[in-house]
Structure formats: structure tokens, C-alpha cells
mmCIF file of C-alpha atoms in Angstrom:
data_model
loop_
_atom_site.group_PDB
_atom_site.id
_atom_site.type_symbol
_atom_site.label_atom_id
_atom_site.label_comp_id
_atom_site.label_asym_id
_atom_site.label_seq_id
_atom_site.Cartn_x
_atom_site.Cartn_y
_atom_site.Cartn_z
ATOM 1 C CA PHE A 190 70.399 55.934 36.477
ATOM 2 C CA LEU A 191 73.754 54.376 37.594
ATOM 3 C CA LEU A 192 77.009 55.286 35.363
ATOM 4 C CA SER A 193 80.930 54.170 34.806
ATOM 5 C CA PRO A 194 82.787 57.137 36.535
ATOM 6 C CA PHE A 195 85.125 58.770 33.526
ATOM 7 C CA THR A 196 88.038 57.518 32.565
ATOM 8 C CA ASP A 197 90.625 61.244 32.422
ATOM 9 C CA LEU A 198 93.776 59.525 30.574
ATOM 10 C CA HIS A 199 96.074 62.978 30.360
ATOM 11 C CA LEU A 200 95.689 65.878 32.767
ATOM 12 C CA HIS A 201 99.023 67.662 34.424
ATOM 13 C CA ALA A 202 97.908 68.183 38.148
ATOM 14 C CA PRO A 203 100.591 71.460 38.808
ATOM 15 C CA GLN A 204 98.376 73.245 35.426
ATOM 16 C CA PHE A 205 96.057 73.451 37.215
ATOM 17 C CA LEU A 206 97.212 76.156 39.195
ATOM 18 C CA TYR A 207 96.699 78.313 35.851
ATOM 19 C CA GLN A 208 93.818 76.721 34.409
ATOM 20 C CA GLY A 209 91.945 78.658 32.060
ATOM 21 C CA THR A 210 94.829 81.312 31.459
ATOM 22 C CA GLY A 211 97.790 81.197 29.580
ATOM 23 C CA LEU A 212 96.641 79.829 26.194
ATOM 24 C CA ASP A 213 97.759 82.616 24.216
ATOM 25 C CA LEU A 214 100.802 80.790 22.776
ATOM 26 C CA PRO A 215 102.530 77.791 20.625
ATOM 27 C CA LEU A 216 103.136 74.382 22.569
ATOM 28 C CA LEU A 217 106.638 75.522 22.863
ATOM 29 C CA GLN A 218 106.440 78.738 24.240
ATOM 30 C CA TRP A 219 103.197 77.532 25.950
ATOM 31 C CA LEU A 220 106.141 75.131 28.030
ATOM 32 C CA HIS A 221 108.727 77.376 28.585
ATOM 33 C CA GLN A 222 106.528 80.894 29.845
ATOM 34 C CA TYR A 223 104.056 79.223 31.522
ATOM 35 C CA ALA A 224 104.054 75.228 32.427
ATOM 36 C CA PHE A 225 107.409 75.198 33.185
ATOM 37 C CA LYS A 226 107.501 78.315 35.655
ATOM 38 C CA ALA A 227 104.081 76.528 36.748
ATOM 39 C CA GLU A 228 105.161 72.777 37.532
ATOM 40 C CA ALA A 229 108.774 74.517 39.675
ATOM 41 C CA SER A 230 106.390 77.158 41.140
ATOM 42 C CA LEU A 231 104.948 74.072 43.145
ATOM 43 C CA ASP A 232 107.986 72.304 43.347
ATOM 44 C CA CYS A 233 109.048 74.917 45.657
ATOM 45 C CA ASN A 234 105.881 75.916 47.610
ATOM 46 C CA PRO A 235 104.928 72.422 49.008
ATOM 47 C CA SER A 236 101.947 73.999 51.021
ATOM 48 C CA LEU A 237 100.648 75.937 47.799
ATOM 49 C CA ALA A 238 101.272 72.199 45.843
ATOM 50 C CA ARG A 239 99.299 70.603 48.601
ATOM 51 C CA LYS A 240 95.936 73.081 48.246
ATOM 52 C CA VAL A 241 95.963 72.912 44.226
ATOM 53 C CA TYR A 242 96.262 69.413 44.619
ATOM 54 C CA ARG A 243 93.537 68.958 47.131
ATOM 55 C CA GLN A 244 91.552 71.002 45.324
ATOM 56 C CA LEU A 245 91.845 68.971 42.160
ATOM 57 C CA GLY A 246 90.655 65.573 44.328
ATOM 58 C CA ARG A 247 87.952 67.890 44.930
ATOM 59 C CA ARG A 248 86.518 69.253 41.417
ATOM 60 C CA LEU A 249 87.121 65.867 39.866
ATOM 61 C CA ILE A 250 84.857 64.283 42.114
ATOM 62 C CA LYS A 251 82.182 67.027 40.844
ATOM 63 C CA ALA A 252 82.763 66.101 37.351
ATOM 64 C CA GLY A 253 82.954 62.611 38.125
ATOM 65 C CA THR A 254 85.730 61.374 36.820
ATOM 66 C CA GLY A 255 86.981 58.268 39.143
ATOM 67 C CA ALA A 256 90.163 57.272 37.667
ATOM 68 C CA VAL A 257 92.579 59.592 35.515
ATOM 69 C CA CYS A 258 96.212 59.401 34.952
ATOM 70 C CA LEU A 259 98.466 62.400 36.031
ATOM 71 C CA PHE A 260 101.610 64.335 34.907
ATOM 72 C CA GLY A 261 103.222 65.216 37.952
ATOM 73 C CA THR A 262 106.459 67.471 38.618
ATOM 74 C CA LEU A 263 110.083 66.847 38.296
ATOM 75 C CA ASP A 264 110.020 67.214 42.080
ATOM 76 C CA LEU A 265 113.865 67.093 42.446
ATOM 77 C CA LYS A 266 113.478 66.945 46.150
ATOM 78 C CA GLY A 267 111.249 63.901 46.370
ATOM 79 C CA GLU A 268 108.213 66.039 48.486
ATOM 80 C CA THR A 269 105.362 67.401 45.823
ATOM 81 C CA ASN A 270 104.531 64.427 44.505
ATOM 82 C CA LEU A 271 103.975 62.457 46.498
ATOM 83 C CA ILE A 272 101.660 65.600 47.945
ATOM 84 C CA LEU A 273 99.745 64.761 44.815
ATOM 85 C CA VAL A 274 99.665 60.491 45.460
ATOM 86 C CA GLU A 275 98.699 61.651 49.023
ATOM 87 C CA GLU A 276 95.624 64.080 48.392
ATOM 88 C CA MET A 277 94.422 61.842 45.399
ATOM 89 C CA ARG A 278 94.683 58.748 47.633
ATOM 90 C CA LYS A 279 92.568 60.611 50.545
ATOM 91 C CA ALA A 280 89.587 62.453 47.550
ATOM 92 C CA GLY A 281 88.792 58.257 46.851
ATOM 93 C CA ILE A 282 89.453 58.017 43.134
ATOM 94 C CA ARG A 283 92.181 55.846 40.813
ATOM 95 C CA ALA A 284 94.994 57.592 40.241
ATOM 96 C CA PHE A 285 98.682 57.051 37.808
ATOM 97 C CA VAL A 286 100.827 59.738 39.228
ATOM 98 C CA GLY A 287 103.874 60.439 36.757
ATOM 99 C CA LYS A 288 106.989 61.452 38.467
ATOM 100 C CA VAL A 289 108.400 64.150 35.194
ATOM 101 C CA SER A 290 111.517 62.542 34.267
ATOM 102 C CA MET A 291 113.343 65.208 32.104
ATOM 103 C CA ASP A 292 116.840 65.844 31.614
ATOM 104 C CA ILE A 293 116.972 68.439 28.669
ATOM 105 C CA SER A 294 114.774 71.821 29.512
ATOM 106 C CA SER A 295 113.958 75.353 27.721
ATOM 107 C CA ARG A 296 114.598 76.372 32.030
ATOM 108 C CA PRO A 297 118.440 75.388 33.501
ATOM 109 C CA GLU A 298 116.365 75.917 37.597
ATOM 110 C CA TYR A 299 114.187 72.928 35.426
ATOM 111 C CA VAL A 300 116.099 70.225 34.977
ATOM 112 C CA GLU A 301 117.187 67.228 35.921
ATOM 113 C CA ALA A 302 121.302 66.726 36.836
ATOM 114 C CA SER A 303 121.558 63.650 34.605
ATOM 115 C CA ALA A 304 119.505 60.596 32.877
ATOM 116 C CA ASN A 305 121.671 58.522 35.658
ATOM 117 C CA ALA A 306 119.763 60.674 38.748
ATOM 118 C CA ALA A 307 116.526 60.718 36.393
ATOM 119 C CA VAL A 308 116.433 56.951 36.585
ATOM 120 C CA ALA A 309 116.970 56.550 39.619
ATOM 121 C CA SER A 310 114.528 60.043 41.170
ATOM 122 C CA ALA A 311 111.342 57.445 39.334
ATOM 123 C CA ARG A 312 112.715 54.580 40.166
ATOM 124 C CA GLU A 313 113.015 55.938 44.262
ATOM 125 C CA PHE A 314 108.592 57.590 44.032
ATOM 126 C CA GLY A 315 107.503 55.002 41.816
ATOM 127 C CA VAL A 316 108.742 52.253 44.898
ATOM 128 C CA LYS A 317 107.797 54.824 47.407
ATOM 129 C CA VAL A 318 104.407 55.198 45.710
ATOM 130 C CA ALA A 319 103.909 50.709 44.989
ATOM 131 C CA SER A 320 103.901 50.259 48.814
ATOM 132 C CA SER A 321 101.843 53.041 49.651
ATOM 133 C CA SER A 322 99.139 51.898 51.936
ATOM 134 C CA SER A 323 96.348 52.060 48.657
ATOM 135 C CA PRO A 324 98.544 50.372 45.971
ATOM 136 C CA SER A 325 94.835 49.205 44.284
ATOM 137 C CA LEU A 326 94.381 53.119 44.046
ATOM 138 C CA VAL A 327 97.071 55.062 43.419
ATOM 139 C CA HIS A 328 99.907 54.252 40.811
ATOM 140 C CA PRO A 329 103.329 55.207 40.337
ATOM 141 C CA VAL A 330 104.080 55.972 36.014
ATOM 142 C CA ILE A 331 106.881 55.952 34.191
ATOM 143 C CA THR A 332 106.526 59.769 32.653
ATOM 144 C CA PRO A 333 109.123 60.829 29.891
ATOM 145 C CA ARG A 334 107.965 64.222 29.347
ATOM 146 C CA PHE A 335 108.061 63.809 25.968
ATOM 147 C CA VAL A 336 111.399 63.507 22.650
ATOM 148 C CA PRO A 337 112.290 66.979 23.420
ATOM 149 C CA THR A 338 113.326 67.059 26.156
ATOM 150 C CA CYS A 339 114.890 63.718 27.103
ATOM 151 C CA SER A 340 118.248 62.246 26.013
ATOM 152 C CA ASP A 341 118.376 59.117 24.539
ATOM 153 C CA GLU A 342 120.053 57.629 27.936
ATOM 154 C CA LEU A 343 116.879 58.698 29.903
ATOM 155 C CA LEU A 344 114.590 57.395 27.355
ATOM 156 C CA HIS A 345 116.377 53.651 27.248
ATOM 157 C CA GLY A 346 116.824 53.862 31.252
ATOM 158 C CA LEU A 347 113.717 54.579 31.925
ATOM 159 C CA GLY A 348 112.485 51.871 29.499
ATOM 160 C CA ALA A 349 115.012 49.636 31.075
ATOM 161 C CA LEU A 350 112.447 50.605 34.951
ATOM 162 C CA ALA A 351 109.256 49.719 32.773
ATOM 163 C CA LYS A 352 110.869 46.562 31.900
ATOM 164 C CA GLU A 353 111.703 45.766 35.810
ATOM 165 C CA LYS A 354 108.566 46.973 37.908
ATOM 166 C CA GLY A 355 105.687 46.562 34.999
ATOM 167 C CA TRP A 356 105.029 50.030 35.285
ATOM 168 C CA ARG A 357 103.247 51.898 32.891
ATOM 169 C CA ILE A 358 104.908 54.238 31.220
ATOM 170 C CA GLN A 359 103.193 57.492 29.981
ATOM 171 C CA SER A 360 104.357 60.242 27.700
ATOM 172 C CA HIS A 361 103.557 62.950 24.935
ATOM 173 C CA MET A 362 104.327 61.094 21.752
ATOM 174 C CA ALA A 363 103.536 62.451 17.965
ATOM 175 C CA GLU A 364 101.175 65.213 18.478
ATOM 176 C CA SER A 365 100.183 66.824 15.056
ATOM 177 C CA ARG A 366 99.489 64.688 12.386
ATOM 178 C CA ASP A 367 102.382 65.728 10.245
ATOM 179 C CA GLN A 368 104.897 63.869 12.453
ATOM 180 C CA VAL A 369 102.658 60.356 11.926
ATOM 181 C CA ASP A 370 101.492 58.290 9.374
ATOM 182 C CA ASN A 371 98.150 57.574 10.839
ATOM 183 C CA ASN A 372 97.567 54.054 9.016
ATOM 184 C CA ASN A 373 100.751 52.682 9.438
ATOM 185 C CA SER A 374 101.489 54.113 13.446
ATOM 186 C CA PHE A 375 97.524 52.660 14.691
ATOM 187 C CA THR A 376 98.772 49.309 13.368
ATOM 188 C CA HIS A 377 102.003 49.054 15.255
ATOM 189 C CA LEU A 378 100.205 51.438 18.287
ATOM 190 C CA ALA A 379 97.117 48.574 18.810
ATOM 191 C CA LYS A 380 100.020 45.505 17.547
ATOM 192 C CA LEU A 381 102.435 46.760 20.948
ATOM 193 C CA GLY A 382 98.602 47.325 22.518
ATOM 194 C CA THR A 383 99.571 51.093 23.301
ATOM 195 C CA SER A 384 96.534 53.468 24.452
ATOM 196 C CA ILE A 385 96.211 56.824 23.798
ATOM 197 C CA ALA A 386 94.751 59.255 25.374
ATOM 198 C CA HIS A 387 92.306 61.934 22.533
ATOM 199 C CA CYS A 388 92.729 65.090 24.168
ATOM 200 C CA PRO A 389 90.074 67.275 21.648
ATOM 201 C CA LEU A 390 90.281 70.513 23.457
ATOM 202 C CA SER A 391 93.786 71.337 23.479
ATOM 203 C CA ASN A 392 94.592 69.934 19.873
ATOM 204 C CA ILE A 393 92.623 73.052 19.062
ATOM 205 C CA TYR A 394 93.978 75.306 20.340
ATOM 206 C CA PHE A 395 97.807 74.063 19.874
ATOM 207 C CA SER A 396 96.962 71.978 16.519
ATOM 208 C CA ALA A 397 94.249 73.173 14.686
ATOM 209 C CA SER A 398 94.337 72.179 11.175
ATOM 210 C CA ARG A 399 95.968 68.688 12.463
ATOM 211 C CA SER A 400 92.832 67.045 13.796
ATOM 212 C CA PHE A 401 93.018 63.636 15.589
ATOM 213 C CA ALA A 402 92.074 60.503 13.785
ATOM 214 C CA LEU A 403 90.173 58.723 15.528
ATOM 215 C CA ARG A 404 88.280 56.734 13.389
ATOM 216 C CA GLU A 405 91.291 55.466 11.759
ATOM 217 C CA ALA A 406 92.981 55.213 15.073
ATOM 218 C CA LEU A 407 89.166 53.318 16.711
ATOM 219 C CA ASP A 408 89.051 50.759 13.697
ATOM 220 C CA ALA A 409 92.255 49.764 13.861
ATOM 221 C CA ASP A 410 91.008 48.971 16.845
ATOM 222 C CA VAL A 411 93.745 50.987 19.330
ATOM 223 C CA LYS A 412 92.648 51.690 22.419
ATOM 224 C CA VAL A 413 91.710 55.439 22.842
ATOM 225 C CA GLY A 414 90.563 57.492 26.014
ATOM 226 C CA LEU A 415 89.404 60.651 26.290
ATOM 227 C CA GLY A 416 92.119 62.560 28.153
ATOM 228 C CA THR A 417 91.270 67.119 29.220
ATOM 229 C CA ASP A 418 95.082 67.930 29.356
ATOM 230 C CA VAL A 419 94.713 70.550 31.612
ATOM 231 C CA ALA A 420 95.756 73.361 31.415
ATOM 232 C CA GLY A 421 96.578 73.022 27.693
ATOM 233 C CA GLY A 422 92.903 72.100 28.334
ATOM 234 C CA TYR A 423 91.389 75.033 30.025
ATOM 235 C CA SER A 424 88.272 72.508 31.372
ATOM 236 C CA LEU A 425 88.424 70.091 34.248
ATOM 237 C CA ASP A 426 85.628 67.691 33.362
ATOM 238 C CA ILE A 427 85.238 64.834 30.465
ATOM 239 C CA MET A 428 82.274 65.678 29.755
ATOM 240 C CA SER A 429 83.316 68.839 27.604
ATOM 241 C CA ALA A 430 85.928 66.894 26.178
ATOM 242 C CA MET A 431 82.994 63.940 25.235
ATOM 243 C CA ARG A 432 80.738 67.133 23.457
ATOM 244 C CA THR A 433 84.359 68.655 21.708
ATOM 245 C CA ALA A 434 85.115 65.255 20.394
ATOM 246 C CA VAL A 435 82.448 64.215 18.222
ATOM 247 C CA ALA A 436 82.627 68.524 16.690
ATOM 248 C CA VAL A 437 85.943 67.263 15.243
ATOM 249 C CA SER A 438 85.000 64.808 14.436
ATOM 250 C CA ARG A 439 82.054 65.471 12.536
ATOM 251 C CA ILE A 440 84.875 68.680 11.273
ATOM 252 C CA ARG A 441 87.281 66.206 9.443
ATOM 253 C CA GLU A 442 83.748 64.741 7.927
ATOM 254 C CA GLY A 443 83.266 67.508 6.605
ATOM 255 C CA GLN A 444 86.394 68.057 5.148
ATOM 256 C CA ARG A 445 86.619 64.886 3.781
ATOM 257 C CA GLU A 446 83.249 65.305 1.993
ATOM 258 C CA LYS A 447 84.955 68.797 0.258
ATOM 259 C CA GLU A 448 87.237 66.422 -1.305
ATOM 260 C CA PRO A 449 87.127 65.871 -4.833
ATOM 261 C CA CYS A 450 86.604 61.442 -5.132
ATOM 262 C CA GLY A 451 89.874 59.196 -5.288
ATOM 263 C CA VAL A 452 92.282 61.315 -3.485
ATOM 264 C CA ASN A 453 92.861 59.930 -0.795
ATOM 265 C CA ALA A 454 91.697 56.227 0.541
ATOM 266 C CA THR A 455 89.011 58.045 2.564
ATOM 267 C CA ASN A 456 87.574 59.506 0.004
ATOM 268 C CA GLY A 457 84.939 57.909 -1.858
ATOM 269 C CA PRO A 458 80.714 57.075 -2.298
ATOM 270 C CA ASN A 459 80.808 54.003 0.072
ATOM 271 C CA ALA A 460 83.446 55.691 2.772
ATOM 272 C CA LYS A 461 83.570 55.015 6.066
ATOM 273 C CA SER A 462 81.839 58.568 8.294
ATOM 274 C CA LEU A 463 84.422 59.946 9.643
ATOM 275 C CA ALA A 464 82.408 61.572 12.563
ATOM 276 C CA ILE A 465 81.757 59.465 16.030
ATOM 277 C CA ASP A 466 78.400 60.224 17.776
ATOM 278 C CA TRP A 467 77.268 60.754 21.087
ATOM 279 C CA LYS A 468 77.048 57.047 21.872
ATOM 280 C CA GLU A 469 81.046 56.642 20.898
ATOM 281 C CA SER A 470 82.259 59.338 22.863
ATOM 282 C CA LEU A 471 80.295 58.556 26.278
ATOM 283 C CA PHE A 472 81.723 54.439 25.637
ATOM 284 C CA LEU A 473 85.241 56.655 25.330
ATOM 285 C CA ALA A 474 84.851 58.409 28.233
ATOM 286 C CA THR A 475 84.001 55.380 30.057
ATOM 287 C CA SER A 476 84.052 51.612 29.013
ATOM 288 C CA GLY A 477 86.616 52.688 26.663
ATOM 289 C CA GLY A 478 88.933 55.015 29.074
ATOM 290 C CA ALA A 479 89.075 52.710 31.540
ATOM 291 C CA LYS A 480 90.553 49.422 28.776
ATOM 292 C CA ALA A 481 92.493 51.675 27.236
ATOM 293 C CA LEU A 482 94.313 52.698 31.641
ATOM 294 C CA GLY A 483 93.776 48.899 32.014
ATOM 295 C CA ILE A 484 91.561 49.336 34.897
ATOM 296 C CA ASP A 485 88.649 46.755 35.888
ATOM 297 C CA SER A 486 86.318 48.779 35.584
ATOM 298 C CA GLY A 487 84.283 51.109 33.157
ATOM 299 C CA LEU A 488 81.524 48.062 33.070
ATOM 300 C CA PHE A 489 78.601 46.161 35.719
ATOM 301 C CA ALA A 490 79.221 42.791 35.888
ATOM 302 C CA VAL A 491 80.049 40.427 38.213
ATOM 303 C CA GLY A 492 83.243 40.107 40.248
ATOM 304 C CA ARG A 493 83.197 44.089 39.376
ATOM 305 C CA PRO A 494 84.655 46.061 41.631
ATOM 306 C CA PHE A 495 81.409 48.457 41.663
ATOM 307 C CA ASP A 496 82.977 51.963 39.975
ATOM 308 C CA ALA A 497 79.550 53.974 39.416
ATOM 309 C CA GLN A 498 78.354 57.511 38.855
ATOM 310 C CA GLN A 499 74.832 58.528 39.369
ATOM 311 C CA ILE A 500 72.780 60.416 37.035
ATOM 312 C CA CYS A 501 69.909 62.128 38.044
ATOM 313 C CA LEU A 502 67.307 64.195 35.206
ATOM 314 C CA LEU A 503 64.587 64.510 36.936
ATOM 315 C CA ASP A 504 62.944 65.320 40.600
ATOM 316 C CA THR A 505 60.522 64.320 42.090
ATOM 317 C CA ASN A 506 57.823 66.419 40.461
ATOM 318 C CA ARG A 507 59.070 65.378 36.710
ATOM 319 C CA VAL A 508 60.554 68.942 36.159
ATOM 320 C CA GLY A 509 64.483 69.120 35.012
ATOM 321 C CA VAL A 510 67.861 68.594 37.123
ATOM 322 C CA GLY A 511 70.369 71.744 36.335
ATOM 323 C CA ALA A 512 69.868 72.994 32.577
ATOM 324 C CA LEU A 513 67.923 69.662 31.774
ATOM 325 C CA ASP A 514 64.004 70.726 30.864
ATOM 326 C CA PHE A 515 61.830 67.516 29.694
ATOM 327 C CA PHE A 516 58.625 69.871 28.851
ATOM 328 C CA GLU A 517 56.169 66.517 27.858
ATOM 329 C CA LEU A 518 57.072 64.771 31.260
ATOM 330 C CA GLU A 519 56.520 68.161 32.749
ATOM 331 C CA LYS A 520 53.113 68.403 31.394
ATOM 332 C CA GLU A 521 51.929 64.902 32.433
ATOM 333 C CA LYS A 522 53.307 65.555 35.881
ATOM 334 C CA THR A 523 50.026 65.309 37.009
ATOM 335 C CA SER A 524 49.252 61.644 35.622
ATOM 336 C CA GLU A 525 48.677 59.185 38.783
ATOM 337 C CA ASP A 526 51.057 56.840 37.095
ATOM 338 C CA ARG A 527 54.294 57.881 37.783
ATOM 339 C CA SER A 528 56.672 55.787 36.269
ATOM 340 C CA ILE A 529 59.142 56.988 33.796
ATOM 341 C CA GLN A 530 61.654 54.955 31.191
ATOM 342 C CA LEU A 531 64.616 56.514 30.448
ATOM 343 C CA LEU A 532 65.054 57.240 26.660
ATOM 344 C CA ASP A 533 67.550 57.317 24.798
ATOM 345 C CA GLU A 534 66.558 61.059 23.944
ATOM 346 C CA MET A 535 66.846 61.704 27.830
ATOM 347 C CA ILE A 536 70.412 60.791 28.318
ATOM 348 C CA GLU A 537 71.052 62.372 25.198
ATOM 349 C CA LYS A 538 69.765 65.670 26.672
ATOM 350 C CA TRP A 539 72.295 65.444 29.509
ATOM 351 C CA TRP A 540 75.039 64.354 26.745
ATOM 352 C CA CYS A 541 74.883 67.703 25.806
ATOM 353 C CA VAL A 542 73.417 70.070 28.471
ATOM 354 C CA GLY A 543 74.155 68.267 31.478
ATOM 355 C CA ASP A 544 76.851 69.609 34.465
ATOM 356 C CA GLU A 545 77.560 68.002 38.152
ATOM 357 C CA ARG A 546 74.248 69.346 38.937
ATOM 358 C CA ASN A 547 72.919 66.267 37.859
ATOM 359 C CA ARG A 548 75.289 64.117 39.765
ATOM 360 C CA MET A 549 73.712 63.161 42.558
ATOM 361 C CA GLY A 550 76.859 60.307 44.172
ATOM 362 C CA MET A 551 79.787 58.718 42.966
ATOM 363 C CA TRP A 552 81.231 55.787 44.127
ATOM 364 C CA ILE A 553 84.804 53.760 43.848
ATOM 365 C CA GLN A 554 85.133 49.917 44.988
ATOM 366 C CA GLY A 555 82.217 50.552 46.329
ATOM 367 C CA ALA A 556 83.306 53.736 49.028
#
């Protein structure tokens, strides 16, 4: 069957260098010890950066990711992030690439000279990307890392630049539940048209006791998609993010059920479940993510670009592909009727245990 490609709303491209390692520290220590160091190493070694980013593009294609929102590096020399842009363009996927802006850092060698210098650098990078040969696939994103690394002057300058150029903005906002009044914040975010990248795997590592209020965000009509948050999340596969999002939501619902009735507005006999199901997560990974990113993808309709991935569940002998087993269908493979009806249960099985072996191809804008 054909499915819209996955959209990854949050991935740190340079951190792909050490994906699957270095998850032993709290967030701020982790940034200092691993993230900033890895990012600086790529800025000092363009040939290594090209190797990492080329492989990242290949891995994204294998994982069925057709659109991705990327954090790059500080890139004081103005070279490494353009390599990332070039490699994403060669991979043929929709990429929104951000040159990281920060004028405050725990590592003195990895920081921009001033707020003005940071804004000027972001402008230069964005103009180069926007004027490139394939603007329909690769776009610049203004990327203040997060509040602790950005002065007010820098934030105001980047905001003015975004307004002037009409470029998207990505950042880390409030990543812990105790920093956010969910109801009021979600209403405000929905009104502004802001999108949220839900990265359940990295949230477990860095904020295990403060799960994202996904159901509440969806009910408030906030645009939500999924992100892998490599390397805070160790998996590049949005399918892993889908499964983890469902699991986390079920844990939240279990915790809610344990609370005495009347403790909060979400509890009681008529309370709506906080859990999402596999179909909702699949929507977030495809159409929901595309809508959150603001791209004309995620749906098959006349006038839309042909963005698709082909998923194969059975081979010509009715034997499941990859990790899939369909015993009843295999038992009937001697039947003269070779037609097979695609059932929800078959797609659910793929959702649970499928992998890249089931992906026969992917097309972005028909190519």
C-alpha cells in the first residue's frame, strides 16, 4: 500500500555523529559534555561533516522520512551548514535547515561573538539557502537554540529577521511540565498557529516524570507532529517515535486513573482518555506532521505533490515480509483467488513490528 512519507519535526543533524551513545547525563550536562563538543568537531572538520550528513540523508530515506526539520551547528566559518543543505538536497527529501544561533554558552570556544554577529550570520545563511537551485525542497529556518543560550537582544534580532524574511522559527521552548501551564499555553499556541514537535523517546531520557500532555494539546487544536530528537533520542526512525508516543500516552492514562476522583479536571467517570491509539500516532507521523511543518504534503489529492512511500506486507507467495507473519494468509496461499483485502489488523501489525524491510520505495515530488 501507499502511505505519505514520515515527517520528522526535530532532529539535530550534527548529533547523528554520536547517535546511540552518551545518554548517561542530565540535559544541561549532556549538552556540555556531548552535544556542543560534537557540533564543534564537525565545524572544524568539513570532510567529516559531509560524511556524517550524507549518511544521515541515506538513513532518513531508509526510514521513510520524506520531510525533516533540522538543527545544524553554530558554524562560525559559514561552511558546515551549507554542506548539510547540499547533502539533504542530494538525498531528495524536504529539509528545513537551521543554523544554530547562540551568544551564551558553557563552552567558551563554541559561541558567537555577539547578538549582532549571530543575527548577521543567520541572515547570511538563510539568504544563501533561499536563493539556492532547489528552494522547493530545502528551506532555511531561524534557530535560536533555547533561552539559556540566547540573550534578549539576540532573540529580538532573530524575531525581526523572521518577520522580515517570512522564514520559519524553530527552538526548544519549555520542555518540562513544571514550566508550562498546559491549558493556558495550549490555547495561546493554537491561537498563534505554533506547532509542537513531540519527541517521546528523548523526553523519557531527559524528563521522565513530566510526560508531554499530547491529548490536551490535540484537544486544544494545537498542530502536533513527531520528532526523533537525535541524539537525545537514540532512534532515527519515526516508527519508533510513533510506538513510544502511544506507550507514553497509555502510561499517562494509567496514572490519571489512579488519582482520586475530583483531584483535577481530567479525572472522573466521564473523563476523556489521555491515551492515543496507533492510528492517531500514524496521523501525527504523516499528515499531522506535514501540517505542523506547513508543507503541502501528507495527503493524496489532486493538485498535491506526489509524496509517497510504498509499504509491502506480503511477498508473492503470501509470506510476510521482514518481521511480519500472516499465518492465516499463508495457509490459504494455494487458493485460486490471489486477491488479498488490506485490513486494519494488517496495517496495525506493520505498525507494531514492521521495519525498513517493508519499505519498497519512496518518492518526493514524484522523484
